[in-house]
């Protein structure tokens, strides 16, 4: 007699798998939308076999309507890292793991992290890097994906809390009570890993679907292509609001119109000039309406919040009113 138990139909052995999918929240804006997610779980994803962290980045997809068959990638965040190749018996061989940009600078740049003339992007198979101390050592470096890692500049994805410190705890429940406001959101997630993306100039009162997918870096050693988290785990649909999108981008405070949306003392100078000196009209009144006055009035209350952000508590500035 033969006795057997039926399995679940899913192979127990897996050579690789995509990073975990983030949980997302989608918000409707006038002629636009904002999607927000926490990346702590995806960033902690490890390769099944090597147990190495294999997270590489996020891809944002957008489509009009609710169909997932016509998605267009609209933004990507990609860690600044490289595969390294070395010459062995006349053949280029890939190193077993990736190297972050900072690691390569520490290892090979003559002047370390401050070197303005050395870059891994300068060296390829036709023009490799010669290690000065070892004339027989040749390397070249290959970027992994697009290496778009500077928030708000190289990528349209931004951090929700750009000045929040990185936590050293493995779980939000481990954060001491006296540090909750510094490290955790109101929902109990790590602030450091909160990201968001905003889309503007969309059709008003139109349904849109957004997908946020985390992906890994693959492997040149095993010839494994990068994998993305499943679409069905991270999509949401929202209908945009009527009205025109605001000239304000992301958070308030960028009063001088800095292209990188950076808020600093020049914004404070610009607001003081508007309120008390030349009264020069603002380029974007909504950026200066920090306290969210419903009538769009910019006054000393907004100035106080900007000073508090820059010099006192460092409290995050609120999002633009939409």
Coordinates of C-alpha atoms in Angstrom, one line a residue:
X1 CA 0.0 0.0 0.0
X2 CA 1.1 3.5 -0.8
X3 CA 0.3 6.4 1.5
X4 CA 1.0 10.0 0.4
X5 CA 0.0 13.5 1.4
X6 CA -0.9 16.1 -1.3
X7 CA 1.3 19.2 -1.2
X8 CA 0.2 22.8 -1.7
X9 CA 1.4 22.9 -5.3
X10 CA 4.1 25.5 -4.6
X11 CA 7.7 24.4 -4.9
X12 CA 9.5 24.7 -1.6
X13 CA 12.9 25.3 -3.2
X14 CA 13.4 28.8 -4.6
X15 CA 16.6 30.1 -6.0
X16 CA 15.6 33.7 -5.7
X17 CA 12.6 36.0 -5.1
X18 CA 11.7 39.7 -5.4
X19 CA 12.0 42.0 -2.4
X20 CA 8.9 42.3 -0.3
X21 CA 6.2 44.7 -1.5
X22 CA 5.5 48.0 0.3
X23 CA 2.1 49.0 1.7
X24 CA 0.9 52.1 -0.1
X25 CA -1.5 55.0 0.6
X26 CA -2.9 57.0 -2.3
X27 CA -4.3 60.5 -2.0
X28 CA -6.4 62.5 -4.5
X29 CA -5.2 66.1 -5.4
X30 CA -6.7 68.7 -7.7
X31 CA -5.6 67.5 -11.1
X32 CA -3.1 65.2 -9.5
X33 CA -2.4 62.5 -6.9
X34 CA 0.2 61.6 -4.2
X35 CA 1.2 58.1 -3.3
X36 CA 3.0 57.3 -0.1
X37 CA 4.7 54.2 1.2
X38 CA 7.0 52.8 3.9
X39 CA 10.1 51.0 2.5
X40 CA 11.4 49.4 5.7
X41 CA 10.2 45.9 4.9
X42 CA 11.4 45.9 1.3
X43 CA 14.8 47.3 2.3
X44 CA 15.2 44.5 4.8
X45 CA 14.5 41.8 2.1
X46 CA 17.3 39.2 1.8
X47 CA 18.3 36.8 -0.9
X48 CA 17.0 33.3 -0.1
X49 CA 20.3 31.5 -0.7
X50 CA 23.0 34.0 0.3
X51 CA 20.9 35.9 2.9
X52 CA 22.4 39.1 1.6
X53 CA 20.3 42.3 1.4
X54 CA 19.1 42.3 -2.2
X55 CA 16.9 45.5 -2.3
X56 CA 17.8 47.8 -5.2
X57 CA 15.0 50.3 -5.5
X58 CA 11.4 51.3 -6.3
X59 CA 9.5 51.7 -9.5
X60 CA 6.4 53.8 -9.8
X61 CA 3.8 53.0 -12.5
X62 CA 0.8 55.0 -13.5
X63 CA -2.2 54.5 -15.8
X64 CA -5.4 56.2 -16.6
X65 CA -8.4 54.1 -15.5
X66 CA -8.2 50.9 -13.5
X67 CA -6.6 48.4 -15.9
X68 CA -3.2 47.1 -15.0
X69 CA -2.4 46.2 -18.6
X70 CA -1.3 49.7 -19.7
X71 CA 1.0 50.8 -16.9
X72 CA 3.7 53.4 -17.7
X73 CA 6.7 53.8 -15.4
X74 CA 6.8 57.4 -14.3
X75 CA 9.6 57.4 -11.6
X76 CA 12.4 55.2 -10.2
X77 CA 14.6 55.2 -7.1
X78 CA 17.7 53.2 -7.6
X79 CA 20.6 52.7 -5.1
X80 CA 23.9 54.0 -6.3
X81 CA 25.8 50.8 -6.8
X82 CA 28.0 48.9 -9.3
X83 CA 29.1 45.4 -10.3
X84 CA 32.9 45.2 -10.4
X85 CA 34.9 43.2 -13.0
X86 CA 38.5 42.1 -12.6
X87 CA 41.0 40.7 -15.1
X88 CA 41.8 37.0 -14.6
X89 CA 43.9 35.1 -17.1
X90 CA 43.0 37.5 -19.8
X91 CA 39.2 37.3 -19.1
X92 CA 37.0 39.8 -17.3
X93 CA 35.3 38.1 -14.3
X94 CA 32.4 39.6 -12.3
X95 CA 33.0 39.9 -8.5
X96 CA 30.5 37.9 -6.4
X97 CA 28.7 40.9 -4.9
X98 CA 27.8 44.5 -5.7
X99 CA 29.7 47.5 -4.5
X100 CA 28.1 50.7 -3.3
X101 CA 29.5 53.9 -4.7
X102 CA 30.9 55.0 -1.3
X103 CA 32.7 51.7 -1.0
X104 CA 34.4 52.1 -4.4
X105 CA 35.5 55.6 -3.4
X106 CA 37.0 54.3 -0.2
X107 CA 38.8 51.4 -1.9
X108 CA 40.1 53.1 -5.1
X109 CA 39.8 56.9 -5.2
X110 CA 43.2 58.5 -4.5
X111 CA 41.6 61.1 -2.2
X112 CA 38.8 59.0 -0.8
X113 CA 35.3 60.3 -0.5
X114 CA 36.3 63.9 -1.2
X115 CA 38.0 63.1 -4.5
X116 CA 36.4 65.3 -7.2
X117 CA 38.2 63.7 -10.2
X118 CA 37.8 60.0 -9.6
X119 CA 34.5 58.2 -10.4
X120 CA 33.6 54.5 -11.1
X121 CA 31.7 55.8 -14.1
X122 CA 35.0 56.7 -15.8
X123 CA 36.2 53.1 -16.1
X124 CA 34.9 50.4 -18.5
X125 CA 36.3 47.4 -20.3
X126 CA 38.0 49.5 -22.9
X127 CA 39.4 51.9 -20.3
X128 CA 39.8 50.0 -17.1
X129 CA 41.2 51.3 -13.7
X130 CA 44.8 50.4 -12.9
X131 CA 45.4 49.9 -9.2
X132 CA 48.6 52.0 -8.6
X133 CA 50.1 49.7 -6.0
X134 CA 49.5 46.6 -8.1
X135 CA 50.3 47.2 -11.8
X136 CA 48.8 43.9 -12.7
X137 CA 45.5 44.6 -11.2
X138 CA 42.8 46.0 -13.6
X139 CA 39.2 46.7 -12.8
X140 CA 36.2 48.2 -14.4
X141 CA 32.7 49.0 -13.0
X142 CA 29.3 48.7 -14.4
X143 CA 26.3 50.7 -12.9
X144 CA 23.4 48.6 -11.7
X145 CA 20.3 50.0 -13.3
X146 CA 20.0 53.8 -13.5
X147 CA 21.7 54.7 -10.2
X148 CA 19.1 57.5 -9.5
X149 CA 19.4 57.9 -5.8
X150 CA 19.3 61.7 -5.0
X151 CA 15.7 62.4 -3.9
X152 CA 14.0 65.2 -5.7
X153 CA 16.8 65.6 -8.2
X154 CA 17.9 62.3 -9.9
X155 CA 14.5 60.9 -9.0
X156 CA 11.0 62.4 -8.6
X157 CA 10.6 60.2 -5.5
X158 CA 11.1 62.0 -2.3
X159 CA 11.4 61.3 1.4
X160 CA 8.5 62.3 3.5
X161 CA 10.8 63.1 6.5
X162 CA 14.1 64.2 4.8
X163 CA 15.8 65.1 8.1
X164 CA 14.6 62.2 10.1
X165 CA 17.6 60.1 11.5
X166 CA 18.0 56.4 10.6
X167 CA 17.0 54.1 13.4
X168 CA 19.2 51.2 14.7
X169 CA 16.2 49.1 15.8
X170 CA 14.9 46.1 14.0
X171 CA 11.3 46.7 14.8
X172 CA 9.3 49.9 15.6
X173 CA 8.1 48.3 18.9
X174 CA 11.7 48.5 20.2
X175 CA 11.8 52.3 20.0
X176 CA 11.9 53.8 23.6
X177 CA 8.9 55.9 24.5
X178 CA 11.0 59.1 24.8
X179 CA 12.1 58.7 21.1
X180 CA 8.8 57.8 19.5
X181 CA 8.2 61.3 18.0
X182 CA 11.7 61.4 16.6
X183 CA 11.7 58.0 14.8
X184 CA 8.1 56.9 14.3
X185 CA 5.1 58.2 12.3
X186 CA 1.7 58.5 13.8
X187 CA 1.0 55.1 12.3
X188 CA 4.0 53.5 14.1
X189 CA 6.3 53.2 11.1
X190 CA 9.9 54.3 10.9
X191 CA 10.0 57.9 9.5
X192 CA 13.4 57.3 7.8
X193 CA 11.8 54.9 5.3
X194 CA 8.7 56.9 4.4
X195 CA 8.7 57.9 0.7
X196 CA 6.2 59.6 -1.6
X197 CA 5.7 60.6 -5.2
X198 CA 3.3 63.3 -6.6
X199 CA 1.9 63.5 -10.0
X200 CA 0.4 66.8 -11.3
X201 CA -1.2 68.1 -14.5
X202 CA -3.5 65.1 -14.7
X203 CA -7.0 65.2 -15.9
X204 CA -9.5 66.4 -13.2
X205 CA -12.2 64.0 -12.0
X206 CA -10.4 61.1 -13.7
X207 CA -9.7 57.7 -12.3
X208 CA -6.0 56.7 -12.1
X209 CA -4.2 53.6 -10.9
X210 CA -0.8 53.7 -9.3
X211 CA 1.5 50.8 -8.7
X212 CA 4.7 50.9 -6.4
X213 CA 7.0 47.9 -7.0
X214 CA 10.3 47.2 -5.1
X215 CA 13.0 45.4 -7.1
X216 CA 16.3 43.7 -6.4
X217 CA 19.7 44.1 -8.2
X218 CA 19.8 40.6 -9.8
X219 CA 23.2 38.9 -10.0
X220 CA 25.9 38.9 -12.6
X221 CA 27.4 35.8 -11.1
X222 CA 24.2 33.7 -11.5
X223 CA 23.0 35.7 -14.5
X224 CA 19.8 36.4 -12.6
X225 CA 17.7 39.4 -13.8
X226 CA 16.4 41.9 -11.3
X227 CA 12.9 40.9 -10.0
X228 CA 10.1 43.2 -9.0
X229 CA 7.5 42.7 -6.3
X230 CA 4.1 41.5 -7.7
X231 CA 1.8 44.2 -9.2
X232 CA -1.3 42.9 -7.5
X233 CA 0.3 43.5 -4.0
X234 CA 0.9 47.2 -4.4
X235 CA -1.7 49.0 -6.6
X236 CA -4.4 51.5 -5.7
X237 CA -6.9 53.5 -7.6
X238 CA -8.1 57.1 -7.0
X239 CA -10.1 59.7 -8.8
X240 CA -8.4 63.1 -9.0
X241 CA -10.2 66.2 -7.7
X242 CA -11.4 69.1 -9.8
X243 CA -9.5 72.3 -9.9
X244 CA -6.0 73.4 -10.9
X245 CA -2.9 71.9 -9.4
X246 CA -0.9 74.2 -7.0
X247 CA 2.4 75.7 -8.0
X248 CA 3.7 74.4 -4.6
X249 CA 5.7 71.1 -4.8
X250 CA 6.0 68.6 -2.1
X251 CA 6.4 70.4 1.2
X252 CA 6.0 74.2 1.7
X253 CA 8.9 76.5 2.3
X254 CA 10.8 76.6 -1.0
X255 CA 10.0 80.3 -1.4
X256 CA 13.0 81.1 -3.6
X257 CA 12.0 78.4 -6.1
X258 CA 15.1 76.2 -5.7
X259 CA 15.0 73.5 -8.4
X260 CA 15.9 70.8 -5.9
X261 CA 13.1 72.0 -3.5
X262 CA 15.7 72.7 -0.8
X263 CA 14.6 75.0 2.1
X264 CA 17.4 77.1 3.6
X265 CA 18.2 80.6 4.8
X266 CA 17.7 82.1 1.3
X267 CA 14.0 81.2 1.6
X268 CA 13.9 83.0 5.0
X269 CA 15.5 86.0 3.4
X270 CA 13.0 86.0 0.6
X271 CA 10.0 85.9 3.0
X272 CA 11.4 88.7 5.2
X273 CA 11.9 90.8 2.1
X274 CA 8.3 90.1 1.1
X275 CA 6.8 90.8 4.5
X276 CA 8.9 93.8 5.8
X277 CA 11.2 95.3 3.2
X278 CA 10.5 95.6 -0.5
X279 CA 7.2 93.6 -0.5
X280 CA 8.4 92.0 -3.8
X281 CA 5.6 89.6 -5.0
X282 CA 6.3 85.9 -4.4
X283 CA 6.9 83.6 -7.3
X284 CA 4.7 80.9 -5.7
X285 CA 2.5 82.2 -2.9
X286 CA 1.5 78.6 -2.0
X287 CA 5.1 77.7 -1.0
X288 CA 5.1 80.6 1.5
X289 CA 1.7 79.7 3.0
X290 CA 3.3 77.3 5.5
X291 CA 0.5 77.4 8.1
X292 CA -2.1 76.5 5.5
X293 CA -4.2 79.6 5.7
X294 CA -7.4 78.8 3.7
X295 CA -7.3 82.2 2.0
X296 CA -3.6 81.8 1.0
X297 CA -2.5 84.7 3.2
X298 CA 1.3 84.8 4.0
X299 CA 2.1 86.5 7.3
X300 CA 4.3 86.4 10.4
X301 CA 2.8 83.0 11.3
X302 CA 4.4 81.5 8.3
X303 CA 7.6 83.2 9.1
X304 CA 7.6 81.8 12.6
X305 CA 7.1 78.2 11.3
X306 CA 10.0 78.6 8.9
X307 CA 12.3 79.9 11.6
X308 CA 11.3 77.0 13.8
X309 CA 12.1 74.6 11.0
X310 CA 15.5 76.1 10.2
X311 CA 16.9 77.0 13.7
X312 CA 14.8 75.7 16.6
X313 CA 13.1 72.4 16.6
X314 CA 13.8 71.3 13.0
X315 CA 10.1 70.2 12.8
X316 CA 9.1 69.1 9.3
X317 CA 7.3 71.7 7.2
X318 CA 3.7 70.7 6.2
X319 CA 2.8 69.6 2.7
X320 CA 1.5 72.1 0.2
X321 CA -2.2 72.8 0.4
X322 CA -3.9 71.1 -2.5

